[in-house]
Short mmCIF file of C-alpha atoms in Angstrom, two decimals:
data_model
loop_
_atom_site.label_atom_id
_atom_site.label_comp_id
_atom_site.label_asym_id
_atom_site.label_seq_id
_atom_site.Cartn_x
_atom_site.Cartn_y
_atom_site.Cartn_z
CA UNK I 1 -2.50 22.40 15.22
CA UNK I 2 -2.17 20.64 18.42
CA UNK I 3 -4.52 18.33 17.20
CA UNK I 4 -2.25 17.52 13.96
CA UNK I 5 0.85 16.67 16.62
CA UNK I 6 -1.49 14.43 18.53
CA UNK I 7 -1.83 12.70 15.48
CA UNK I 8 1.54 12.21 14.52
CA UNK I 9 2.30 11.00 18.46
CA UNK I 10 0.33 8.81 18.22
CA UNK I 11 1.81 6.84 15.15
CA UNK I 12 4.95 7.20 16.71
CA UNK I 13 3.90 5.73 20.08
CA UNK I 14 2.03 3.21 18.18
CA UNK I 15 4.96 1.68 16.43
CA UNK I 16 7.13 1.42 20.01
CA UNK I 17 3.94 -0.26 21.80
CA UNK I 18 1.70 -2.40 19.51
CA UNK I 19 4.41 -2.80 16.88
CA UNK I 20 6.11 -4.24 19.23
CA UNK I 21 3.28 -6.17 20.74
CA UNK I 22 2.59 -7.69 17.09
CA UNK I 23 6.04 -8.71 17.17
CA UNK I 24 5.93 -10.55 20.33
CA UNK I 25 2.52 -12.22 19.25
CA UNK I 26 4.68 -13.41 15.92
CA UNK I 27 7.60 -14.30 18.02
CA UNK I 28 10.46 -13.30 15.10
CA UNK I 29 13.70 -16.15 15.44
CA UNK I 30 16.76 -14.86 15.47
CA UNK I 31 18.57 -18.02 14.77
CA UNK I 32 16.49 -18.79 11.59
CA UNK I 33 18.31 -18.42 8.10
CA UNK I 34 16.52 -16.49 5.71
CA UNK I 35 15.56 -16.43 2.05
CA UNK I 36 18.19 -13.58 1.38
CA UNK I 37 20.77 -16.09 2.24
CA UNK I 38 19.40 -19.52 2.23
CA UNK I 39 17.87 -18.72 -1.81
CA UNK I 40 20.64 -15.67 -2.71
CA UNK I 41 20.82 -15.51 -6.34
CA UNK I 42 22.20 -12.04 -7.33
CA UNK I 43 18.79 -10.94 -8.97
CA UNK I 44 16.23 -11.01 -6.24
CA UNK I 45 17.24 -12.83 -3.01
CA UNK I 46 20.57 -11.07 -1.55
CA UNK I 47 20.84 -9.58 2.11
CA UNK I 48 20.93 -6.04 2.32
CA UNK I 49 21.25 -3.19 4.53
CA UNK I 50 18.17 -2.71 7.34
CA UNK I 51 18.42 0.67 6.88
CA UNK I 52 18.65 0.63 3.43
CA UNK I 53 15.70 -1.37 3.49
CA UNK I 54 13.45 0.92 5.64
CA UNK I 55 14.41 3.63 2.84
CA UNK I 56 13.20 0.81 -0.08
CA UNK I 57 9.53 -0.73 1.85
CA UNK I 58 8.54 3.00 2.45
CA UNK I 59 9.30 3.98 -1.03
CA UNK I 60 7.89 0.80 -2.22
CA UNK I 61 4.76 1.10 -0.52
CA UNK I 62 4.18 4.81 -0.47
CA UNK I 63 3.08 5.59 -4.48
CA UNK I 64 0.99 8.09 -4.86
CA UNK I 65 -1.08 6.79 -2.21
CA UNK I 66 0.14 8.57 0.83
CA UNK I 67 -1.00 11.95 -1.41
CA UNK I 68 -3.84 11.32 -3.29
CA UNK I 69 -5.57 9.02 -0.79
CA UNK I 70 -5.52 11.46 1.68
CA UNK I 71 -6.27 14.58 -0.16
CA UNK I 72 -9.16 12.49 -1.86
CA UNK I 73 -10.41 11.62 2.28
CA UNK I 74 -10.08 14.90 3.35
CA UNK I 75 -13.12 15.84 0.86
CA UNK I 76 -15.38 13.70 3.55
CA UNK I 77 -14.15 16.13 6.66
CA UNK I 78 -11.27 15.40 9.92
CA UNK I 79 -12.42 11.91 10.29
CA UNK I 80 -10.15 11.17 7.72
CA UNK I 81 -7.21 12.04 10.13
CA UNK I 82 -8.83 9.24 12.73
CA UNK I 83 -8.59 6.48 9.94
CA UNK I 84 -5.30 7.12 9.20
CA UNK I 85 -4.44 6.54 12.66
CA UNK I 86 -6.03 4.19 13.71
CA UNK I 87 -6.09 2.41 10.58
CA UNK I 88 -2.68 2.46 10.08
CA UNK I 89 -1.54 1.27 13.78
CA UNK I 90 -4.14 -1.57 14.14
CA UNK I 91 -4.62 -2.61 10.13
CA UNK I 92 -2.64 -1.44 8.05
CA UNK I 93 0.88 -1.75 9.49
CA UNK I 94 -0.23 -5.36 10.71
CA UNK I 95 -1.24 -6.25 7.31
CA UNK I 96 2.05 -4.71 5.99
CA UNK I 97 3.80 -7.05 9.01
CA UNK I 98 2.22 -9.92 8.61
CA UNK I 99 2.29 -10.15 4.70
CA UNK I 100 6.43 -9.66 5.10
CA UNK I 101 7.00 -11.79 7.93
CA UNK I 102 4.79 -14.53 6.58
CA UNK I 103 7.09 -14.42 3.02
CA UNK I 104 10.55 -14.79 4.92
CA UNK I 105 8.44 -17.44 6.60
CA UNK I 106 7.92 -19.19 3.23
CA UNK I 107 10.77 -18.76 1.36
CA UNK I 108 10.16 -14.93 0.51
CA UNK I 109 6.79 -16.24 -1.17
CA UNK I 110 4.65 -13.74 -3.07
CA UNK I 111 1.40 -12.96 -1.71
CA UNK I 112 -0.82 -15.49 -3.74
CA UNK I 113 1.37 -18.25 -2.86
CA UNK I 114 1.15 -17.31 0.90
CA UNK I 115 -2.51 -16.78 0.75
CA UNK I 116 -2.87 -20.10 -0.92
CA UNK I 117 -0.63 -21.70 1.87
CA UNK I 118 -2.73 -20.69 4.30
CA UNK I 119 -6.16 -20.59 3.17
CA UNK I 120 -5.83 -22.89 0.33
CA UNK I 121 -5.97 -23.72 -3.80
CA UNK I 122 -8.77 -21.90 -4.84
CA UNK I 123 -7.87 -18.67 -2.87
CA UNK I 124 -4.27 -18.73 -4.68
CA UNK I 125 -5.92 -19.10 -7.45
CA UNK I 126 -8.28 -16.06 -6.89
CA UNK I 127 -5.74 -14.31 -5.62
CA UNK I 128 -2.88 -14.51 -8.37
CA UNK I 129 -6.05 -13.16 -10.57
CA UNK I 130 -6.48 -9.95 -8.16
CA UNK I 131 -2.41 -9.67 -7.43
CA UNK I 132 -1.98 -9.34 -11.26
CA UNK I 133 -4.64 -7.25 -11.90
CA UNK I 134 -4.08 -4.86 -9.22
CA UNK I 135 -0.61 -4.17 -9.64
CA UNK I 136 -0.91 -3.41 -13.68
CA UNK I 137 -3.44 -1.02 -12.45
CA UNK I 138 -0.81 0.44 -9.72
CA UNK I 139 2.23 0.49 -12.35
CA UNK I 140 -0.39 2.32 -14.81
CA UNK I 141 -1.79 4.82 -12.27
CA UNK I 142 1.83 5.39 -11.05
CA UNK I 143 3.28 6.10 -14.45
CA UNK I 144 -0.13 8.27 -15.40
CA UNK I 145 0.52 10.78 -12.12
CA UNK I 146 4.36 11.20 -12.57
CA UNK I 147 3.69 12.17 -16.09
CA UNK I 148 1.06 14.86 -15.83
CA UNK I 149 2.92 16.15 -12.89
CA UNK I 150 6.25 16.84 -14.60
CA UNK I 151 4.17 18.20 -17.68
CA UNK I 152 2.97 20.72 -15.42
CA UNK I 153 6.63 21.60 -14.37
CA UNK I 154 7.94 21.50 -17.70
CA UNK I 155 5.39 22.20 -20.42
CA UNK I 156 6.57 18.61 -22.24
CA UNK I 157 3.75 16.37 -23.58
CA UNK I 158 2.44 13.69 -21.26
CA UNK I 159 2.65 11.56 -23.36
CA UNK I 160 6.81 12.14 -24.13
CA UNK I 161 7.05 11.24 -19.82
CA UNK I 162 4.79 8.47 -20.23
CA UNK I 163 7.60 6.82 -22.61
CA UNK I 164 10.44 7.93 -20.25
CA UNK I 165 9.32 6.40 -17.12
CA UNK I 166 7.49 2.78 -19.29
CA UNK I 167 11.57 2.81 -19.87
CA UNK I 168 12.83 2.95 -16.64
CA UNK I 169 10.13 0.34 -14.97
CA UNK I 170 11.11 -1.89 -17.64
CA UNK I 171 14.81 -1.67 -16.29
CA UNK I 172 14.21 -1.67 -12.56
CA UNK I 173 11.67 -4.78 -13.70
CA UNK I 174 14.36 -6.50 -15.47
CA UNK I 175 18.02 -5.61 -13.61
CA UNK I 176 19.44 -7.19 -10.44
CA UNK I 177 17.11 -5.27 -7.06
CA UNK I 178 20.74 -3.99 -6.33
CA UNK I 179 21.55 -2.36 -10.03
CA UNK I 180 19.25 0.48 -9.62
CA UNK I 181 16.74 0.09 -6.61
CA UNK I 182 19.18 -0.51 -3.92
CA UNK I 183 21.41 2.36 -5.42
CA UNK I 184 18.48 5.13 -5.84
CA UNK I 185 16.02 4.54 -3.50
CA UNK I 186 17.97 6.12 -0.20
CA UNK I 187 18.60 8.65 -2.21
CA UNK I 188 15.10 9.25 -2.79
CA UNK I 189 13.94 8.32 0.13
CA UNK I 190 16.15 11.08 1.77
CA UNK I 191 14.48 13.97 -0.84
CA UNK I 192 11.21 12.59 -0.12
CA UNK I 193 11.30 12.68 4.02
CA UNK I 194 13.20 16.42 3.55
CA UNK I 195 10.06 17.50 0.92
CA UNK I 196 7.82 16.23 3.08
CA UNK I 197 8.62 17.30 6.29
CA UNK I 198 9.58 21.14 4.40
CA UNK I 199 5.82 21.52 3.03
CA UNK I 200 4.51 20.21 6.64
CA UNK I 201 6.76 23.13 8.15
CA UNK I 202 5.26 25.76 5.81
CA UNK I 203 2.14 24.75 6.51
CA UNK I 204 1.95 25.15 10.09
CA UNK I 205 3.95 28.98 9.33
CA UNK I 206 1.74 30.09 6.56
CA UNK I 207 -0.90 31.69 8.63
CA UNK I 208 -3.27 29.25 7.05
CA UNK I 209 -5.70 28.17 10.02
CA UNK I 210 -4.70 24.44 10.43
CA UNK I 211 -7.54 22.05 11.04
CA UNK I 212 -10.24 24.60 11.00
CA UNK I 213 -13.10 21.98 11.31
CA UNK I 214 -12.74 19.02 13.55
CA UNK I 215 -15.95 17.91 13.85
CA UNK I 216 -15.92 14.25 12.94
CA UNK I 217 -19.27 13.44 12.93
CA UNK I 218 -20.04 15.46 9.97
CA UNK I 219 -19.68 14.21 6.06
CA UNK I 220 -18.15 17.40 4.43
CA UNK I 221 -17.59 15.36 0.89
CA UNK I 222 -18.95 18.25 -1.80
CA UNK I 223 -20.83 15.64 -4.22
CA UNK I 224 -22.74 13.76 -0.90
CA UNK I 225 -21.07 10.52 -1.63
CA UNK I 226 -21.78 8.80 1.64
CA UNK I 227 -18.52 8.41 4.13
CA UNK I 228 -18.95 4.45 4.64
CA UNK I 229 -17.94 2.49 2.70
CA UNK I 230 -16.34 5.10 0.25
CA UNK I 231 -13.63 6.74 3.03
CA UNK I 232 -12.39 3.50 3.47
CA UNK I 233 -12.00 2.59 -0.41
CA UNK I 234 -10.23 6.14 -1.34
CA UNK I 235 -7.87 6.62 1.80
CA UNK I 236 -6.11 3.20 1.31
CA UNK I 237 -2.14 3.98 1.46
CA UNK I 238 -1.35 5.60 4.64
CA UNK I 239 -4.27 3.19 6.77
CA UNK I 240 -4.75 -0.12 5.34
CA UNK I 241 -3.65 -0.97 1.53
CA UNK I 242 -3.41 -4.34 -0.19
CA UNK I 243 -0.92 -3.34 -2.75
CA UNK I 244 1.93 -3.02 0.42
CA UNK I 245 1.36 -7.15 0.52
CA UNK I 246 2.69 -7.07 -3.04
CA UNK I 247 5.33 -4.89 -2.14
CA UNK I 248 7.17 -6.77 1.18
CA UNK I 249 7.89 -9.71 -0.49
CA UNK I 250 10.37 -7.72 -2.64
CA UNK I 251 12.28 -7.27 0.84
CA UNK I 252 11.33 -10.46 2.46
CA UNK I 253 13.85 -11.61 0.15
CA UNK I 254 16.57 -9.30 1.41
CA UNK I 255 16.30 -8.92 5.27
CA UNK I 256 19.65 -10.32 7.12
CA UNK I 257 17.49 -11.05 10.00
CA UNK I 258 13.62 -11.67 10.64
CA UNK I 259 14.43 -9.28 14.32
CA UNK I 260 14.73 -6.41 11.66
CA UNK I 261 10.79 -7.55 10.78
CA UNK I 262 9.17 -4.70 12.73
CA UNK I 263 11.03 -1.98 11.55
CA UNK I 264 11.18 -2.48 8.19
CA UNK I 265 7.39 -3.72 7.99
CA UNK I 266 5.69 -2.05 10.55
CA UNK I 267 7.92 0.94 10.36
CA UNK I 268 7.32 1.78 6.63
CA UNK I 269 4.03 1.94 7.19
CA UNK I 270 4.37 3.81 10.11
CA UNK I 271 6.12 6.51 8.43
CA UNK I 272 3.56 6.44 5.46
CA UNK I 273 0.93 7.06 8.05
CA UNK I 274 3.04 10.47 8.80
CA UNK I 275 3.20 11.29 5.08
CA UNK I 276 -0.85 10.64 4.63
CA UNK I 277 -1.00 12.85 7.68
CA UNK I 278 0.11 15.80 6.65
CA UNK I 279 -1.13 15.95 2.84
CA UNK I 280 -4.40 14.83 4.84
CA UNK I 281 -3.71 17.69 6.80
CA UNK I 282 -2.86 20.06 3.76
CA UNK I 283 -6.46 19.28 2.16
CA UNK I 284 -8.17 19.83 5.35
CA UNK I 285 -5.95 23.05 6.23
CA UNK I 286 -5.35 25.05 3.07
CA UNK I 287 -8.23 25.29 1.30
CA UNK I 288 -11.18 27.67 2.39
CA UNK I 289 -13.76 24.83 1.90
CA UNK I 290 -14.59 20.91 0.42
CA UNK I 291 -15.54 22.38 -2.54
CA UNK I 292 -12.80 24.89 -3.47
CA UNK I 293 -10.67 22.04 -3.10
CA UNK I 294 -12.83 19.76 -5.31
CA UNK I 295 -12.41 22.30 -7.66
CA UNK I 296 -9.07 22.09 -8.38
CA UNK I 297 -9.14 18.11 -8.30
CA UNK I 298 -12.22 18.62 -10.85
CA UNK I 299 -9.44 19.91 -13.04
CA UNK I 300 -7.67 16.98 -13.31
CA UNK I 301 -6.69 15.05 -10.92
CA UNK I 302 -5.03 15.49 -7.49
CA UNK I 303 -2.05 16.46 -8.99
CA UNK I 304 -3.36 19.62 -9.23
CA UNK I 305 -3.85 19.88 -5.40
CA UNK I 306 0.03 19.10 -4.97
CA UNK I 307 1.23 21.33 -7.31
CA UNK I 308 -0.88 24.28 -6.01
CA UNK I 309 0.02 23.62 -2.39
CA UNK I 310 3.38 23.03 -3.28
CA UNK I 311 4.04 26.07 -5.04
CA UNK I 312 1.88 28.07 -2.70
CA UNK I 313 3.73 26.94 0.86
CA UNK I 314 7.28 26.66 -0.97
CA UNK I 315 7.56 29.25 -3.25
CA UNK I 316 8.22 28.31 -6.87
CA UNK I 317 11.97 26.90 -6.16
CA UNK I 318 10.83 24.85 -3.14
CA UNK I 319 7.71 24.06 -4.99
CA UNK I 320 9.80 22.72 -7.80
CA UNK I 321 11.80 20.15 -5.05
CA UNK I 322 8.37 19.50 -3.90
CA UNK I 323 6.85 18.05 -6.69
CA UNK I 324 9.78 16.29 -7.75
CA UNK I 325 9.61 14.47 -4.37
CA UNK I 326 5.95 13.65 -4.88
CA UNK I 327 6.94 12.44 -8.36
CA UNK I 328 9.22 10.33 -6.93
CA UNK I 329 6.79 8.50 -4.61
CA UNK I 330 4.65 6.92 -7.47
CA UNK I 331 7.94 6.12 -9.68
CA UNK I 332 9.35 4.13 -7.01
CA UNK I 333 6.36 2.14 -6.37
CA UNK I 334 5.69 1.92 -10.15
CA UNK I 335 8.57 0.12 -11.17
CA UNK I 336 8.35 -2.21 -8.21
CA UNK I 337 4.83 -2.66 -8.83
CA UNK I 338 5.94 -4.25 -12.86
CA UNK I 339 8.54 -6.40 -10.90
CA UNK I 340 6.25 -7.91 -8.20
CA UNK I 341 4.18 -9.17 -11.26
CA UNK I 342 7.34 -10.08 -13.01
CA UNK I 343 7.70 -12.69 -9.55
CA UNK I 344 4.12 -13.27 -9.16
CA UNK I 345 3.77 -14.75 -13.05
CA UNK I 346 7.05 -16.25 -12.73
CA UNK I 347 6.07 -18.60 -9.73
CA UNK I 348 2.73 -19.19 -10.88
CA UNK I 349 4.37 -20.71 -14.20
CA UNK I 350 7.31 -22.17 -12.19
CA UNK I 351 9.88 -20.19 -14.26
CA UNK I 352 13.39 -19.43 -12.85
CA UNK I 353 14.48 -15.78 -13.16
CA UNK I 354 18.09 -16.16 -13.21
CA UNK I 355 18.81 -16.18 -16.84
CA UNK I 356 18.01 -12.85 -18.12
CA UNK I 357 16.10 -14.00 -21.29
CA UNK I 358 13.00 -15.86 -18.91
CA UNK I 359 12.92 -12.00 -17.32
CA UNK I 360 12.33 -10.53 -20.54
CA UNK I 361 9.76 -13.49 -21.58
CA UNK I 362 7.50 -12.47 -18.93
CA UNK I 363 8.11 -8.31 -19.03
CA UNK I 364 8.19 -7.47 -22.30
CA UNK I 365 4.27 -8.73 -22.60
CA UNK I 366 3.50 -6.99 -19.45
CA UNK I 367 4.78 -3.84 -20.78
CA UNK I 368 2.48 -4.33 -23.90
CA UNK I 369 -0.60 -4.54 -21.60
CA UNK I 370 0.26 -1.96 -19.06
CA UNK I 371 0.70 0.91 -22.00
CA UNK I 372 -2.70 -0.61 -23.30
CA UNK I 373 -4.46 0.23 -19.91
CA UNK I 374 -2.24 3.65 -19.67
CA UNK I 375 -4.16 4.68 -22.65
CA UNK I 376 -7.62 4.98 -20.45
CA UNK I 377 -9.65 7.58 -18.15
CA UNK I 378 -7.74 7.67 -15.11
CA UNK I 379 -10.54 8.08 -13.32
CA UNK I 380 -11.62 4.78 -14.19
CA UNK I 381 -8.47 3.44 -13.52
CA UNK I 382 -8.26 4.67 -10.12
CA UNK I 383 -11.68 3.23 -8.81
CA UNK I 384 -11.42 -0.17 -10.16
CA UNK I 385 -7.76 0.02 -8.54
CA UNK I 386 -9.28 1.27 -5.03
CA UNK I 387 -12.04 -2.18 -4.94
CA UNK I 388 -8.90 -4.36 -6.08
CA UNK I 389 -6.26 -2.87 -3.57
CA UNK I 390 -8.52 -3.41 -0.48
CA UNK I 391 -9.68 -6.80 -1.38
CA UNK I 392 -6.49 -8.43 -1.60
CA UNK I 393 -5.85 -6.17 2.07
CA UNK I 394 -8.87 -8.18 3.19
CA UNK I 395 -7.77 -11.52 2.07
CA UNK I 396 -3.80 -10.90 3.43
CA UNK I 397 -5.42 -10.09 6.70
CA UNK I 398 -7.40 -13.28 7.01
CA UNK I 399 -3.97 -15.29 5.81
CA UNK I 400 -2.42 -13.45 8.88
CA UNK I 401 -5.62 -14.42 11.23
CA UNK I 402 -5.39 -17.96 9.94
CA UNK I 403 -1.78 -18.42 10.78
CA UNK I 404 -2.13 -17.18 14.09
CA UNK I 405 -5.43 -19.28 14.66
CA UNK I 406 -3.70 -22.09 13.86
CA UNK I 407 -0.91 -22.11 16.25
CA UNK I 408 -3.44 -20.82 18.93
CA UNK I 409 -2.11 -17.52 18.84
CA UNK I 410 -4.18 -13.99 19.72
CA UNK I 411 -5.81 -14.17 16.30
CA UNK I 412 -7.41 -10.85 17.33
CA UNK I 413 -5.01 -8.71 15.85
CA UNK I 414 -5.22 -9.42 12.29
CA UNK I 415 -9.30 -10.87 12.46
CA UNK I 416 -10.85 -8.02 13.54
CA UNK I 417 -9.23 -5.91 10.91
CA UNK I 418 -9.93 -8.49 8.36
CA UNK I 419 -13.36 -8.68 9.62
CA UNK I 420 -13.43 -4.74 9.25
CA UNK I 421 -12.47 -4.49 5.68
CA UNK I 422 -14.90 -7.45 4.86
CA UNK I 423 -17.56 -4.88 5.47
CA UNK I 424 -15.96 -2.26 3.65
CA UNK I 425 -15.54 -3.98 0.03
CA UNK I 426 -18.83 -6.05 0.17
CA UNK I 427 -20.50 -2.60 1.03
CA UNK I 428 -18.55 -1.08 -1.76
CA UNK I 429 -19.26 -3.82 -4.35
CA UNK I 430 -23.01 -3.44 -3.51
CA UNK I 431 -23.73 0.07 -3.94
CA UNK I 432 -20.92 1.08 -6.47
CA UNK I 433 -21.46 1.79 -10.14
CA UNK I 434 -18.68 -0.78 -10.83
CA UNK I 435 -20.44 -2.96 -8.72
CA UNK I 436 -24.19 -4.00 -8.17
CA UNK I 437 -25.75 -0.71 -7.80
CA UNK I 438 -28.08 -1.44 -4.65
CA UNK I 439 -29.34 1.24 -2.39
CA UNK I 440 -26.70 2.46 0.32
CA UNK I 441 -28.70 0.97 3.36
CA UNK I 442 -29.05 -1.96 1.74
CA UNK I 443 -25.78 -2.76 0.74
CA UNK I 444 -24.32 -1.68 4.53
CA UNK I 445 -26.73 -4.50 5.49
CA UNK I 446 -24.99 -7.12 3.07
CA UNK I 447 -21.73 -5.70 4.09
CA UNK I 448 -22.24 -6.16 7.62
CA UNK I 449 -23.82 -9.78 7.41
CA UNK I 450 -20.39 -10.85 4.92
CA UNK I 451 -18.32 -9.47 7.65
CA UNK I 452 -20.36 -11.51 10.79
CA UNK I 453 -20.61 -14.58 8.54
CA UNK I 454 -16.68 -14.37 7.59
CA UNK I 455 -15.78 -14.28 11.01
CA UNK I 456 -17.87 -17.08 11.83
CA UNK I 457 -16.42 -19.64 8.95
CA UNK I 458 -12.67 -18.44 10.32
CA UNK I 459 -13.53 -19.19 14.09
CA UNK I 460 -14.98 -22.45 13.86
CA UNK I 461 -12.53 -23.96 10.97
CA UNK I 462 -9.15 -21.97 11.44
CA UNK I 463 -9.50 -20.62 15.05
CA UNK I 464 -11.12 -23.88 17.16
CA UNK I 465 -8.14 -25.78 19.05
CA UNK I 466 -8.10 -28.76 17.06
CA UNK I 467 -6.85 -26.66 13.61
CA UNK I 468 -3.55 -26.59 15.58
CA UNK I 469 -2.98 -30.29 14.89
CA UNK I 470 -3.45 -29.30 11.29
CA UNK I 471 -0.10 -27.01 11.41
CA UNK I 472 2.24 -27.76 9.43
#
């Protein structure tokens, strides 16, 4: 238990010491007008609330993530718990920093268009390619998991929810970011902190011994899948995740001031680290063993895992609010997911999205190929979505490292987590079935040599003194 609090200090501490060091390394301007004002259009640029927009980034980014990614880790034993620490102070709420300080910086630019700024034409191009793919696969997965988790509260066809919620993305996708985000989400965002900080309570009451095994060094994952690189790929949201760069745009757009940077970037993630804690926590803590709790996911999905726990710790009212909080974590990031592409196709083709019609142009087709994709295994879905998400982490985390490298800033903070995840999706493309197939030692090799040889290319062209005269 004490171990669990550690954990959670630490995050917190975290935020109020290397947040704040990020921030100073940045150097946020006060003075500076940004895109909510200088580009306000009524649809997606308008100032808002900071508060209000704490409740929206951590809604935005959290999904189903925060759950399934750590109840997925905690199959490969309590190092899990380390890499959402440490992951999550010194990657991924850097990346999630960086990628929304960098869009105010560039007129609330979507991450393509900032990648391509930085690290030039053929990246954006790559990159609106891996943007677009991964966030159909995030507004699929995120309408699959809502579904089959109200069917199991309600007995209603999945297929009846699917319908419901392909409605209300298409709305949120479409309408003003004020109509029905900006009017929902701290409503949500209150039920989900509540939920989430209930089950954690009933947890550490239930008599259930918490953190049973801490022994770090040890792989505990039931089928032998090997801890590196596949940790790294599964627990994404609540350490480092790519889809959050797709995601802080949306409020780029809408922060009064760029001094409000480091709470709503950093924080968020901050506070998804918590989240991914303690489900993390749950999967380590309330099952008897790996493979009772592989079990249940074996049944489904882990869906299953929340609704046991949930109704278990909660009782079957509490369990109820439960799961409707959890549902509301992937619906929130769903329909933001549709409208991030909505922006992504929209500057790619240079189309204004003032006039309602041009929104419709480019959703109604999106629509069309996200129910296509909702139509296969979710299993599938969710490992092609894992390579994707980290990738375009990767890549956001190099844009950071080449910003700062060019103004002869520490570069340190974003490279060596960009470095990092280099070796984790080369090793995972290597060895995976989606990938090349290679033998595990061999593909750590290939993973480790991208990583060394990445590093090298950014400190001799973006990192040597005289890229600073190449600032723009």
């Amino acid at each position: 238990m004490l171990f669990f609090f550690a954990c959670v200090a630490a995050l917190i501490v975290g935020y109020y010491t290397y947040g704040k060091f990020v921030d100073g390394i940045f150097q946020p301007d006060a003075n500076r007008t940004t895109p909510a004002y200088a580009l306000r259009d009524g649809v997606d640029y308008m100032p808002m609330p900071k508060w209000k927009l704490l409740f929206i980034q951590v809604l935005d980014i959290a999904g189903i993530g925060p759950i399934f990614g750590p109840i997925l880790g905690a199959l490969y034993g309590p190092a899990a718990l380390l890499w959402i620490v440490i992951g999550c102070i010194f990657g991924g709420a850097v990346h999630d920093y960086f990628s929304g300080m960098l869009s105010i910086r560039n007129d609330g630019a979507s991450v393509p268009e900032l990648v391509g700024e930085y690290l030039g034409m053929p990246a954006r191009h790559v990159m609106r390619v891996f943007a677009f793919i991964l966030l159909m696969l995030v507004g699929v997965v995120f309408v699959l998991s809502p579904a089959k988790l109200l069917t199991g509260l309600t007995g209603v066809n999945t297929g009846i929810f699917v319908g419901c919620i392909f409605a209300y993305y298409f709305l949120a996708t479409i309408l003003p970011i004020d109509k029905l985000i900006g009017k929902l989400y701290p409503v949500f965002g209150a039920l989900l902190l509540v939920m989430t900080i209930a089950i954690a309570v009933a947890l550490l009451l239930s008599g259930h011994p918490i953190l049973p095994n801490l022994d770090f060094a040890v792989n505990t994952s039931p089928t032998g899948k090997p801890m590196w690189p596949l940790l790294f790929i599964t627990l994404s949201c609540g350490a480092v995740s790519g889809f959050h760069a797709t995601q802080s745009p949306l409020m780029a757009r809408c922060v009064k001031n760029e001094k409000e940077g480091r709470s709503v970037f950093y924080g968020a993630m901050i506070i998804e680290g918590i989240i991914g804690l303690i489900w993390c926590t749950i999967g380590l803590s309330f099952y008897n063993s790996p493979e009772a709790m592989q079990a249940v996911i074996s049944t489904g999905s882990p869906s299953a895992v929340v609704s046991q726990a949930a109704n278990s710790l909660l009782g079957p009212v509490g369990g109820v609010f439960a799961i409707i909080a959890v549902i509301i974590l992937p619906i929130t990031s769903g329909d933001t997911a549709f409208r991030s592409t909505r922006l992504i196709v929209a500057e790619t083709f240079k189309m204004d999205q003032g006039p309602v019609l041009k929104r419709l142009l480019i959703a109604v087709p999106l629509f069309v190929i996200g129910y296509i994709i909702s139509t296969q295994n979710f299993s599938s879905i969710w490992r092609y979505f894992g390579f994707s998400n980290q990738c375009l982490s990767m890549m956001m985390l190099w844009t950071a490292a080449v910003y700062l490298g060019q103004r002869a800033k520490l570069h340190w903070i974003a490279s060596l987590p960009a470095t990092f995840m280099t070796a984790v999706v080369v090793t995972f493309i290597m060895q995976a079935k989606i990938g090349f197939e290679l033998a595990i030692n061999t593909s750590i090799l290939i993973g480790i040599a991208a990583a060394i040889v990445a590093m090298a290319i950014f400190l001799v062209k973006f990192a040597h003194p005289k890229a600073i005269e190449n600032v723009r």
